Amino acid sequence: MAASAAGIAGRLRPAIRRSPSWPGHSRRPLSTQPPPTQGSAVRDAFLSFFRDRHGHRLVPSASVRPRGDPSLLFVNAGMNQFKPIFLGTVDPRSEMAGFRRVANSQKCVRAGGRHNDLEDVGRDLSHHTFFEMLGNWAFGGEYFKEEACSMAWELLTQVYGIPEDRLWVSYFGGDPKAGLDPDLESRDIWLSLGVPVNRILSCGPQENFWEMGDTGPCGPCTEIHYDLAGGVGAPQLVELWNLVFMQHNREANGSLQPLPQRHVDTGMGLERLVAVLQGRHSTYDTDLFSPLLHAIHQGCEAPPYSGRVGAADEGHTDTAYRVVADHIRTLSVCIADGVSPGMSGAPLILRRILRRAVRFSTEVLRAPPGLLGSLVPVVVEMLGDTYPELQRKSAQIASLVSEDEAAFLDSLQRGRRIIDRTLKRLGPSDLFPAEVAWSLSVAGDLGLPLDLVELMLEEKGVRLDSAGLAQLVQKETQLQAHQTKPAQEQRLRLDIHALAELQRRGLPPTDDSPKYSYSLRPTGDYEFGPCEAQVLQLYTEEGAAVATVEPGQRCGLLLNRTNFYAEQGGQASDRGYLVRAGQQDVLFPVAQAQVWGGFVLHEVLAPEHLQVGDQVQLHVDEAWRRGCMEKHTATHLLNWALRQTLGPSTEQRGSHLSPERLRFDVATQAALTPEQLRTVEGTVQEAVQQDKPVYMEEVPLELTACIPGLRSFDEVYPDPVRVVSVGVPVAHALDPMSQAALQASVELCCGTHLLRTGAVGDLVIIGERQLTKGTTRLLAVTGEQAQQAREVGESLAGEVDAATERLSQGTRDLTEAQRLSKDMGRLTEAVDSAVMPQWQRRELQARLKLLQRRANTAIRKLELGQAAVKSQELLRRHEKGPLIVDTVSAESLSVLVKVVRQLCELAPGTSVLLLSPQPVGNVLCACQVAQTAAPTFTAEAWALTVCSHMGGKAWGSHVVAQGTGSTMDLDAALRAAHAYAIKQL
């Protein structure tokens, strides 16, 4: 029996490693079980099972936009939101710190990054970019392998009724190279649950050892597989559920160390589970997708979906159905969570997903514009009860999808026109230029996928210069690598082992309540008292715990209490210094403070010895802290003013502040108008001028849950949580019957704030740009910087007024008109780069654009007048004939070109080349070839010949060209021009 099982395992391992897709098209049920359960009921049954039978706490799905995790583009697994628990960095006062056994259904997106299923979607019957992951977790050893396996087996066989003989399991068979023994404990648990030994597979680390990343918690996993064959022929296994037992930590040097606490992390894809329970070979044949596929058919001209793949899917119709159905789910979920199509990172991936969906919708399914937007209500109907943010954002999602769809279709039309124009210039055997294809692509101007560009060329029977395109791709890759920000200096940190050791020693988290101990003097100044503390632990730069540090050493300092604000919530860390008790003349500079699992680590440069047990006194940099307080309170006022101006549904997307300036990201339907920006500033100014009190109070987190209008961000908040309310006492703001939070700034916030708003002084929004469609980033300054920005704005507005007056007076002198145009250009550059109110910048930019247009129009009129006079003079000097080659005085290349054109209009059969020596020593050249000239006679070649003779360069077309050069012998240049033309004629 053992040999037989080993043989089966050997045959099945490659299949499991490949994570096989579902078999080809078939509608035959997989089992004779009772009627299948609806997808929503399957999800509910999972959650109810763990809540009601096994005491798990149900937690909501996290946003697909990762919270503070730069390693991820999207949340791609249920465990992502629990990383702080696995890493030991969870805030001990937060709700999450109390999690022991939890379950949920997590929204996941796998597109881009390490886990990328984008290009596989549509080609088979199982891949998705968006899916729901059902999971249960046990933290800190709440339960481990035996309970996890038993619960999983009970749910699958007793609740879902999956026949036991259709289930196989695999376990970790060990890794001698890493010194890891086989996970025989898991194997024996499955045997005790009644799984036959011939359906238990031993697999290696590639299949059954799970790692979070290159470093961090990891461990063996055991997987439950479903046999699609059902005993008929060779087993066809698909993974159903993965149970991970986190018991190791992958260190930076690659070694494995035991975790201080063990955890269980399981994940099961809802879509695949529903397919099994509904007896379908394809996830797309379940009721999770059938309403969408039906809606797509109703909105397009293609035949109904029939589930074909590969060569059987003629015209890729069914592939297109699957792509559109999958991608509109992904788009809807991502946009609801604040990720909109854009130009970099996750927004760029979403942009590609949308354009891929549009391409299949229009090109394959022949759907009219607007199909994707019309599918959003179907997605909301199917997923909105489980993920209510879809219901709240339904209209916004549909609008954004429809706008981007229309923009892409417009890009397609423009792309086709560019291709047609380019083809007219190519010979029959010429390759299509790589530069043009690149300009059409996602990396270029129009954002068309390169494979679509190739397809459009293929349809016209044209081959692309693939080698040239590969060079451009390589050059772009190198450029991006060169532009990548250099790695920041390695910060001191407390790793999972250091945190576990502190907890083992029974050390409580750092008491950082003194950071809120400051007061406002009658003079308006703030008083920040010192903080007495004791050194509990010292750390080297490498993270080793030591009892003492030497002079000149950079170290991490852990104290029992601190008045330093550790960087979090978008607010920069405090800085300052500390002194040892009784040694006030030796300052230990504190560069920053970071919080790890509730322990505040201070980065200190020690001028003298420092050791555990020393008594110290901490002093924050008061000017720095005051600047942070000023910007943080201003940020709250800005958030409130934006909601007042744009509407209560306006949402913050992020912020960061330091004493220099603040940055605020806000969800917007469109770019803010100058009037809206001005209104926002005015609303903030009003609150500042009223010098409103700022109330701060810690309250139980549950009291804040149902307050209308309360502003909170996508963060894990401690419990109790600090509430910051401007102008309204916290108790009144939190009264459920009160509307105060709708009328005033009330937010959950752990930052440090002013005690009255008057100290903000002023706020000016100095910058604004769209990060992605639907998200705007604002930059603002306060206080004296804001006043300076207003002064700069007024000064530039005065200069624009003066330029308007000069232009209104008019001039008949071309030199003066050109000087005025250049002044407009310099003024435009000054307005573009100045630190000034953004609303005023936008208004001045609009005025300057009109003024520049008027100035250019005036120049053109004067130039045409000059050209008319000079062309008449030249005609009088030359008899009518096929050629005019001469010199003429012209103040600019623009005037010279106009003279040439007017000459050719007055003498249609004449080819003209004119040179104009300039006072600075160079020579201008312009020419035009008559339409009756031989095809081999081109203006571009003519100008190039003459300008090369003068050591210069030329550019232009077959008909008109221009250039520059430098020569002391104009006659020789004229002879060269004449000789070339005579030869061609």
CSV table of N, CA and C in Angstrom, one decimal, residues 157-235:
chain,number,residue,atom,x,y,z
A,157,THR,N,-16.9,18.0,4.5
A,157,THR,CA,-17.6,16.8,4.4
A,157,THR,C,-19.0,16.8,5.0
A,158,GLN,N,-19.1,17.5,6.2
A,158,GLN,CA,-20.4,17.5,6.9
A,158,GLN,C,-21.3,18.7,6.5
A,159,VAL,N,-20.7,19.9,6.3
A,159,VAL,CA,-21.6,21.1,6.0
A,159,VAL,C,-21.8,21.1,4.5
A,160,TYR,N,-20.7,21.0,3.7
A,160,TYR,CA,-20.9,21.1,2.3
A,160,TYR,C,-21.2,19.8,1.6
A,161,GLY,N,-21.0,18.7,2.4
A,161,GLY,CA,-21.4,17.4,1.9
A,161,GLY,C,-20.6,16.9,0.7
A,162,ILE,N,-19.3,17.3,0.7
A,162,ILE,CA,-18.4,16.7,-0.4
A,162,ILE,C,-18.0,15.3,0.0
A,163,PRO,N,-18.2,14.3,-0.9
A,163,PRO,CA,-17.8,12.9,-0.5
A,163,PRO,C,-16.4,12.8,-0.1
A,164,GLU,N,-16.1,12.1,0.9
A,164,GLU,CA,-14.8,12.0,1.4
A,164,GLU,C,-13.9,11.3,0.4
A,165,ASP,N,-14.4,10.4,-0.4
A,165,ASP,CA,-13.5,9.7,-1.4
A,165,ASP,C,-13.1,10.6,-2.6
A,166,ARG,N,-13.7,11.9,-2.6
A,166,ARG,CA,-13.2,12.8,-3.7
A,166,ARG,C,-12.1,13.7,-3.2
A,167,LEU,N,-11.8,13.6,-1.9
A,167,LEU,CA,-10.8,14.5,-1.3
A,167,LEU,C,-9.4,13.8,-1.1
A,168,TRP,N,-8.4,14.5,-1.5
A,168,TRP,CA,-7.0,14.1,-1.2
A,168,TRP,C,-6.3,15.2,-0.4
A,169,VAL,N,-5.3,14.8,0.3
A,169,VAL,CA,-4.5,15.8,1.0
A,169,VAL,C,-3.0,15.7,0.7
A,170,SER,N,-2.3,16.8,0.8
A,170,SER,CA,-0.8,16.7,0.7
A,170,SER,C,-0.3,17.4,2.0
A,171,TYR,N,1.0,17.0,2.3
A,171,TYR,CA,1.6,17.5,3.5
A,171,TYR,C,3.1,17.7,3.1
A,172,PHE,N,3.8,18.5,4.0
A,172,PHE,CA,5.2,18.9,3.7
A,172,PHE,C,6.1,17.6,4.0
A,173,GLY,N,6.8,17.2,3.0
A,173,GLY,CA,7.6,16.0,3.1
A,173,GLY,C,9.0,16.3,3.6
A,174,GLY,N,9.3,17.5,4.0
A,174,GLY,CA,10.6,17.8,4.5
A,174,GLY,C,11.5,18.4,3.4
A,175,ASP,N,12.6,19.0,3.9
A,175,ASP,CA,13.6,19.6,3.0
A,175,ASP,C,15.0,19.4,3.7
A,176,PRO,N,15.7,18.4,3.3
A,176,PRO,CA,17.0,18.1,3.9
A,176,PRO,C,18.0,19.3,3.7
A,177,LYS,N,17.9,20.0,2.6
A,177,LYS,CA,18.9,21.1,2.4
A,177,LYS,C,18.7,22.2,3.4
A,178,ALA,N,17.4,22.4,3.8
A,178,ALA,CA,17.1,23.5,4.8
A,178,ALA,C,17.1,22.9,6.2
A,179,GLY,N,17.4,21.6,6.4
A,179,GLY,CA,17.4,21.0,7.7
A,179,GLY,C,16.0,20.9,8.3
A,180,LEU,N,15.0,20.7,7.4
A,180,LEU,CA,13.6,20.7,7.9
A,180,LEU,C,13.1,19.2,7.8
A,181,ASP,N,12.5,18.7,8.8
A,181,ASP,CA,12.0,17.3,8.9
A,181,ASP,C,10.6,17.3,8.2
A,182,PRO,N,10.2,16.1,7.8
A,182,PRO,CA,8.8,16.0,7.3
A,182,PRO,C,7.8,16.4,8.3
A,183,ASP,N,6.7,16.9,7.9
A,183,ASP,CA,5.6,17.3,8.8
A,183,ASP,C,4.7,16.0,9.1
A,184,LEU,N,5.3,15.1,9.8
A,184,LEU,CA,4.5,13.9,10.1
A,184,LEU,C,3.3,14.1,11.0
A,185,GLU,N,3.4,15.2,11.7
A,185,GLU,CA,2.2,15.5,12.6
A,185,GLU,C,1.0,15.7,11.8
A,186,SER,N,1.1,16.5,10.7
A,186,SER,CA,-0.1,16.7,9.8
A,186,SER,C,-0.5,15.4,9.2
A,187,ARG,N,0.5,14.6,8.7
A,187,ARG,CA,0.1,13.3,8.1
A,187,ARG,C,-0.7,12.5,9.0
A,188,ASP,N,-0.2,12.4,10.3
A,188,ASP,CA,-0.9,11.5,11.2
A,188,ASP,C,-2.3,12.0,11.6
A,189,ILE,N,-2.5,13.4,11.6
A,189,ILE,CA,-3.8,14.0,11.9
A,189,ILE,C,-4.8,13.6,10.8
A,190,TRP,N,-4.3,13.6,9.5
A,190,TRP,CA,-5.2,13.2,8.4
A,190,TRP,C,-5.6,11.7,8.5
A,191,LEU,N,-4.6,10.9,8.9
A,191,LEU,CA,-4.9,9.5,9.0
A,191,LEU,C,-5.9,9.3,10.1
A,192,SER,N,-5.8,10.0,11.2
A,192,SER,CA,-6.7,9.9,12.3
A,192,SER,C,-8.1,10.3,12.0
A,193,LEU,N,-8.2,11.2,11.0
A,193,LEU,CA,-9.5,11.7,10.5
A,193,LEU,C,-10.1,10.8,9.5
A,194,GLY,N,-9.4,9.7,9.1
A,194,GLY,CA,-10.0,8.7,8.2
A,194,GLY,C,-9.6,8.8,6.8
A,195,VAL,N,-8.6,9.7,6.5
A,195,VAL,CA,-8.1,9.8,5.1
A,195,VAL,C,-7.2,8.6,4.8
A,196,PRO,N,-7.5,7.8,3.8
A,196,PRO,CA,-6.7,6.6,3.5
A,196,PRO,C,-5.3,7.1,3.1
A,197,VAL,N,-4.3,6.2,3.5
A,197,VAL,CA,-2.9,6.6,3.2
A,197,VAL,C,-2.6,6.8,1.8
A,198,ASN,N,-3.4,6.1,0.9
A,198,ASN,CA,-3.1,6.2,-0.6
A,198,ASN,C,-3.7,7.5,-1.1
A,199,ARG,N,-4.4,8.3,-0.3
A,199,ARG,CA,-4.8,9.7,-0.7
A,199,ARG,C,-4.1,10.8,0.1
A,200,ILE,N,-3.0,10.4,0.7
A,200,ILE,CA,-2.2,11.4,1.4
A,200,ILE,C,-0.8,11.5,0.7
A,201,LEU,N,-0.5,12.6,0.2
A,201,LEU,CA,0.7,12.8,-0.6
A,201,LEU,C,1.7,13.6,0.1
A,202,SER,N,3.0,13.2,0.0
A,202,SER,CA,4.1,13.9,0.6
A,202,SER,C,4.7,14.7,-0.5
A,203,CYS,N,4.8,16.0,-0.3
A,203,CYS,CA,5.3,16.9,-1.3
A,203,CYS,C,6.5,17.8,-0.7
A,204,GLY,N,7.2,18.4,-1.6
A,204,GLY,CA,8.4,19.1,-1.2
A,204,GLY,C,8.1,20.6,-0.9
A,205,PRO,N,9.1,21.4,-0.6
A,205,PRO,CA,8.9,22.8,-0.2
A,205,PRO,C,8.2,23.6,-1.3
A,206,GLN,N,8.4,23.3,-2.5
A,206,GLN,CA,7.8,24.1,-3.6
A,206,GLN,C,6.3,24.1,-3.5
A,207,GLU,N,5.8,22.9,-3.1
A,207,GLU,CA,4.3,22.7,-3.0
A,207,GLU,C,3.8,22.9,-1.6
A,208,ASN,N,4.5,22.5,-0.6
A,208,ASN,CA,3.9,22.5,0.7
A,208,ASN,C,4.8,23.2,1.8
A,209,PHE,N,5.4,24.3,1.4
A,209,PHE,CA,6.1,25.1,2.4
A,209,PHE,C,5.8,26.6,2.0
A,210,TRP,N,5.0,27.3,2.8
A,210,TRP,CA,4.5,28.6,2.4
A,210,TRP,C,5.4,29.7,3.0
A,211,GLU,N,5.7,30.7,2.2
A,211,GLU,CA,6.5,31.8,2.7
A,211,GLU,C,5.8,33.1,2.3
A,212,MET,N,5.8,34.1,3.3
A,212,MET,CA,5.2,35.4,3.0
A,212,MET,C,6.0,36.2,2.1
A,213,GLY,N,7.3,36.1,2.1
A,213,GLY,CA,8.1,36.9,1.2
A,213,GLY,C,9.6,36.3,1.3
A,214,ASP,N,10.5,37.2,0.9
A,214,ASP,CA,11.9,36.8,1.0
A,214,ASP,C,12.3,36.6,2.5
A,215,THR,N,11.7,37.4,3.4
A,215,THR,CA,11.9,37.2,4.8
A,215,THR,C,10.6,37.2,5.5
A,216,GLY,N,10.6,36.8,6.8
A,216,GLY,CA,9.4,36.9,7.6
A,216,GLY,C,8.8,35.5,7.9
A,217,PRO,N,7.7,35.5,8.6
A,217,PRO,CA,7.1,34.2,9.1
A,217,PRO,C,6.8,33.3,7.9
A,218,CYS,N,6.9,32.0,8.1
A,218,CYS,CA,6.7,31.0,7.1
A,218,CYS,C,6.4,29.7,7.8
A,219,GLY,N,6.1,28.6,7.1
A,219,GLY,CA,6.0,27.3,7.7
A,219,GLY,C,5.4,26.3,6.7
A,220,PRO,N,5.3,25.1,7.2
A,220,PRO,CA,4.8,24.0,6.3
A,220,PRO,C,3.3,24.2,6.1
A,221,CYS,N,2.8,23.7,5.0
A,221,CYS,CA,1.3,23.8,4.8
A,221,CYS,C,0.8,22.4,4.4
A,222,THR,N,-0.4,22.2,4.6
A,222,THR,CA,-1.1,21.0,4.2
A,222,THR,C,-2.3,21.4,3.3
A,223,GLU,N,-2.5,20.8,2.2
A,223,GLU,CA,-3.5,21.2,1.2
A,223,GLU,C,-4.5,20.1,1.0
A,224,ILE,N,-5.8,20.5,0.9
A,224,ILE,CA,-6.9,19.6,0.6
A,224,ILE,C,-7.2,19.8,-0.9
A,225,HIS,N,-7.2,18.7,-1.6
A,225,HIS,CA,-7.4,18.7,-3.1
A,225,HIS,C,-8.7,17.9,-3.4
A,226,TYR,N,-9.4,18.4,-4.5
A,226,TYR,CA,-10.6,17.7,-4.9
A,226,TYR,C,-10.3,16.9,-6.2
A,227,ASP,N,-10.8,15.7,-6.3
A,227,ASP,CA,-10.5,14.9,-7.5
A,227,ASP,C,-11.7,15.1,-8.5
A,228,LEU,N,-11.4,15.7,-9.6
A,228,LEU,CA,-12.4,16.0,-10.6
A,228,LEU,C,-12.8,14.7,-11.3
A,229,ALA,N,-11.9,13.7,-11.3
A,229,ALA,CA,-12.2,12.4,-12.0
A,229,ALA,C,-13.2,11.6,-11.3
A,230,GLY,N,-13.3,11.7,-10.0
A,230,GLY,CA,-14.3,11.0,-9.2
A,230,GLY,C,-14.0,9.5,-9.2
A,231,GLY,N,-12.8,9.0,-9.3
A,231,GLY,CA,-12.5,7.6,-9.3
A,231,GLY,C,-12.5,7.0,-10.7
A,232,VAL,N,-12.8,7.8,-11.7
A,232,VAL,CA,-12.8,7.3,-13.1
A,232,VAL,C,-11.5,7.6,-13.8
A,233,GLY,N,-10.7,6.6,-13.9
A,233,GLY,CA,-9.4,6.8,-14.5
A,233,GLY,C,-8.4,7.5,-13.5
A,234,ALA,N,-7.4,8.1,-14.0
A,234,ALA,CA,-6.3,8.7,-13.1
A,234,ALA,C,-6.9,9.9,-12.4
A,235,PRO,N,-6.5,10.1,-11.1
A,235,PRO,CA,-7.0,11.3,-10.4
A,235,PRO,C,-6.7,12.6,-11.1
